[in-house]
Amino acid sequence: MLGWVIAGHDDYAQKMLEALEQRFGPQPQCCAVNFWKGLSTNMLSRMMCDALHHCCSGDGVIFLTDITGDAPYRTAALMNHKHEHCEVISGVTLPLLIIMREQRENVSSEAFRQRIVELGGEAVSSLWHQQQKNPPFLLLHK
């Protein structure tokens, strides 16, 4: 099963997780990380790292963030490079998470990424999709 780390500003993440649990019961391998005003990015990084390790069973972890390019997204993007089968998604909404909830159990992290971005439309993106638009800079030596 894919782990989920829901991360966002203020109580966004906790409210998303609470809404899922209210409707479907406890969500295994799922954590909420709230980025409160005044919280350092170092502390956010530690909290997200703890959540990653708590949610990971070896099948992969999906970071579900609120805003592309903001602190929770950037922090997840840094962790993405250190862990296999780790995806970073932005622009998630509760209806989208409800649709994707069952797919956690039987798809790869890459397939999950593709499906959630397709379903979410223009408001939803992933780190992978952003990197395809803006490939990394390559230094060419002569």
mmCIF file of C-alpha atoms in Angstrom:
data_model
loop_
_atom_site.group_PDB
_atom_site.id
_atom_site.type_symbol
_atom_site.label_atom_id
_atom_site.label_comp_id
_atom_site.label_asym_id
_atom_site.label_seq_id
_atom_site.Cartn_x
_atom_site.Cartn_y
_atom_site.Cartn_z
ATOM 1 C CA MET A 1 0.000 0.000 0.000
ATOM 2 C CA LEU A 2 1.223 3.475 -0.838
ATOM 3 C CA GLY A 3 1.763 5.713 2.151
ATOM 4 C CA TRP A 4 0.322 9.203 2.143
ATOM 5 C CA VAL A 5 1.820 12.282 3.747
ATOM 6 C CA ILE A 6 -0.673 15.122 3.500
ATOM 7 C CA ALA A 7 1.139 18.423 4.021
ATOM 8 C CA GLY A 8 -0.057 21.994 3.836
ATOM 9 C CA HIS A 9 -0.446 25.378 5.434
ATOM 10 C CA ASP A 10 -2.125 25.898 8.799
ATOM 11 C CA ASP A 11 -4.559 23.040 9.517
ATOM 12 C CA TYR A 12 -5.138 22.089 5.852
ATOM 13 C CA ALA A 13 -3.470 18.686 6.202
ATOM 14 C CA GLN A 14 -5.123 17.745 9.476
ATOM 15 C CA LYS A 15 -8.573 18.717 8.184
ATOM 16 C CA MET A 16 -8.073 16.587 5.065
ATOM 17 C CA LEU A 17 -7.042 13.567 7.117
ATOM 18 C CA GLU A 18 -9.855 14.064 9.619
ATOM 19 C CA ALA A 19 -12.422 14.286 6.804
ATOM 20 C CA LEU A 20 -11.113 11.047 5.268
ATOM 21 C CA GLU A 21 -11.171 9.282 8.638
ATOM 22 C CA GLN A 22 -14.637 10.558 9.465
ATOM 23 C CA ARG A 23 -15.959 9.105 6.228
ATOM 24 C CA PHE A 24 -13.880 5.910 5.914
ATOM 25 C CA GLY A 25 -12.403 5.225 9.358
ATOM 26 C CA PRO A 26 -8.703 5.149 10.268
ATOM 27 C CA GLN A 27 -6.380 5.504 7.290
ATOM 28 C CA PRO A 28 -3.343 3.232 7.598
ATOM 29 C CA GLN A 29 0.033 4.616 6.542
ATOM 30 C CA CYS A 30 -1.341 8.147 6.353
ATOM 31 C CA CYS A 31 -0.046 11.218 8.227
ATOM 32 C CA ALA A 32 -0.847 14.908 8.296
ATOM 33 C CA VAL A 33 1.870 17.562 8.564
ATOM 34 C CA ASN A 34 0.680 21.104 9.253
ATOM 35 C CA PHE A 35 2.939 24.012 8.302
ATOM 36 C CA TRP A 36 1.976 26.669 10.825
ATOM 37 C CA LYS A 37 2.965 30.316 10.482
ATOM 38 C CA GLY A 38 6.290 30.837 12.232
ATOM 39 C CA LEU A 39 7.386 27.198 11.912
ATOM 40 C CA SER A 40 10.906 26.954 10.527
ATOM 41 C CA THR A 41 11.518 25.047 7.324
ATOM 42 C CA ASN A 42 14.064 22.985 9.258
ATOM 43 C CA MET A 43 11.348 21.857 11.671
ATOM 44 C CA LEU A 44 8.969 21.239 8.776
ATOM 45 C CA SER A 45 11.625 19.055 7.179
ATOM 46 C CA ARG A 46 12.037 17.020 10.371
ATOM 47 C CA MET A 47 8.271 16.577 10.716
ATOM 48 C CA MET A 48 7.899 15.482 7.087
ATOM 49 C CA CYS A 49 10.847 13.098 7.383
ATOM 50 C CA ASP A 50 9.235 11.485 10.444
ATOM 51 C CA ALA A 51 5.929 11.223 8.568
ATOM 52 C CA LEU A 52 7.662 9.670 5.556
ATOM 53 C CA HIS A 53 9.253 6.954 7.664
ATOM 54 C CA HIS A 54 6.015 6.357 9.580
ATOM 55 C CA CYS A 55 3.968 5.933 6.385
ATOM 56 C CA CYS A 56 6.418 3.925 4.290
ATOM 57 C CA SER A 57 5.958 0.172 4.007
ATOM 58 C CA GLY A 58 8.313 -0.202 1.064
ATOM 59 C CA ASP A 59 5.655 0.272 -1.642
ATOM 60 C CA GLY A 60 6.203 4.025 -1.902
ATOM 61 C CA VAL A 61 5.014 7.278 -0.390
ATOM 62 C CA ILE A 62 2.989 10.064 -1.959
ATOM 63 C CA PHE A 63 3.385 13.590 -0.595
ATOM 64 C CA LEU A 64 0.086 15.403 -1.124
ATOM 65 C CA THR A 65 0.576 19.165 -0.780
ATOM 66 C CA ASP A 66 -1.582 22.218 -1.141
ATOM 67 C CA ILE A 67 0.487 24.683 -3.198
ATOM 68 C CA THR A 68 3.117 24.067 -5.889
ATOM 69 C CA GLY A 69 6.462 25.594 -4.996
ATOM 70 C CA ASP A 70 5.646 26.555 -1.415
ATOM 71 C CA ALA A 71 7.464 25.238 1.690
ATOM 72 C CA PRO A 72 5.658 21.869 2.119
ATOM 73 C CA TYR A 73 6.064 21.144 -1.608
ATOM 74 C CA ARG A 74 9.741 22.168 -1.667
ATOM 75 C CA THR A 75 10.505 20.116 1.436
ATOM 76 C CA ALA A 76 8.823 17.057 -0.068
ATOM 77 C CA ALA A 77 10.727 17.627 -3.322
ATOM 78 C CA LEU A 78 14.023 17.437 -1.441
ATOM 79 C CA MET A 79 12.970 14.144 0.166
ATOM 80 C CA ASN A 80 11.808 12.788 -3.167
ATOM 81 C CA HIS A 81 15.383 12.529 -4.374
ATOM 82 C CA LYS A 82 16.442 10.422 -1.399
ATOM 83 C CA HIS A 83 13.730 7.765 -1.478
ATOM 84 C CA GLU A 84 12.602 5.334 -4.140
ATOM 85 C CA HIS A 85 8.978 5.371 -5.244
ATOM 86 C CA CYS A 86 8.332 8.755 -3.676
ATOM 87 C CA GLU A 87 6.078 11.233 -5.489
ATOM 88 C CA VAL A 88 5.163 14.854 -4.775
ATOM 89 C CA ILE A 89 1.714 16.075 -5.812
ATOM 90 C CA SER A 90 0.318 19.598 -5.388
ATOM 91 C CA GLY A 91 -3.129 21.111 -5.591
ATOM 92 C CA VAL A 92 -4.928 18.187 -3.959
ATOM 93 C CA THR A 93 -8.498 18.507 -2.765
ATOM 94 C CA LEU A 94 -10.650 16.319 -0.544
ATOM 95 C CA PRO A 95 -12.857 15.064 -3.415
ATOM 96 C CA LEU A 96 -9.720 14.030 -5.301
ATOM 97 C CA LEU A 97 -8.321 12.188 -2.278
ATOM 98 C CA ILE A 98 -11.625 10.371 -1.818
ATOM 99 C CA ILE A 99 -11.461 9.159 -5.429
ATOM 100 C CA MET A 100 -7.791 8.134 -5.137
ATOM 101 C CA ARG A 101 -8.048 6.508 -1.693
ATOM 102 C CA GLU A 102 -8.767 2.994 -2.918
ATOM 103 C CA GLN A 103 -6.035 3.142 -5.560
ATOM 104 C CA ARG A 104 -3.393 3.343 -2.823
ATOM 105 C CA GLU A 105 -3.647 -0.412 -2.411
ATOM 106 C CA ASN A 106 -3.010 -1.660 -5.921
ATOM 107 C CA VAL A 107 -1.016 0.784 -8.071
ATOM 108 C CA SER A 108 2.604 1.876 -8.246
ATOM 109 C CA SER A 109 3.612 5.330 -7.082
ATOM 110 C CA GLU A 110 4.247 6.314 -10.705
ATOM 111 C CA ALA A 111 0.799 5.125 -11.832
ATOM 112 C CA PHE A 112 -0.790 6.896 -8.867
ATOM 113 C CA ARG A 113 1.009 10.131 -9.829
ATOM 114 C CA GLN A 114 -0.204 9.918 -13.403
ATOM 115 C CA ARG A 115 -3.801 9.135 -12.458
ATOM 116 C CA ILE A 116 -4.196 11.869 -9.819
ATOM 117 C CA VAL A 117 -2.795 14.520 -12.166
ATOM 118 C CA GLU A 118 -5.156 13.382 -14.948
ATOM 119 C CA LEU A 119 -8.172 13.475 -12.632
ATOM 120 C CA GLY A 120 -7.203 16.780 -11.007
ATOM 121 C CA GLY A 121 -6.938 18.755 -14.209
ATOM 122 C CA GLU A 122 -4.939 21.963 -14.433
ATOM 123 C CA ALA A 123 -5.085 22.634 -10.681
ATOM 124 C CA VAL A 124 -3.105 19.485 -9.839
ATOM 125 C CA SER A 125 0.521 18.856 -10.719
ATOM 126 C CA SER A 126 3.448 16.735 -9.635
ATOM 127 C CA LEU A 127 7.139 17.305 -9.164
ATOM 128 C CA TRP A 128 7.767 14.895 -12.042
ATOM 129 C CA HIS A 129 5.448 16.864 -14.353
ATOM 130 C CA GLN A 130 7.081 20.147 -13.317
ATOM 131 C CA GLN A 131 10.510 18.674 -14.084
ATOM 132 C CA GLN A 132 9.330 17.627 -17.553
ATOM 133 C CA LYS A 133 8.362 21.236 -18.277
ATOM 134 C CA ASN A 134 11.648 22.576 -16.905
ATOM 135 C CA PRO A 135 14.395 19.982 -17.281
ATOM 136 C CA PRO A 136 17.386 20.401 -14.987
ATOM 137 C CA PHE A 137 20.253 22.537 -16.180
ATOM 138 C CA LEU A 138 23.115 20.506 -17.639
ATOM 139 C CA LEU A 139 26.644 21.832 -17.625
ATOM 140 C CA LEU A 140 28.456 20.779 -20.782
ATOM 141 C CA HIS A 141 32.253 20.548 -20.683
ATOM 142 C CA LYS A 142 34.400 20.845 -23.792
#
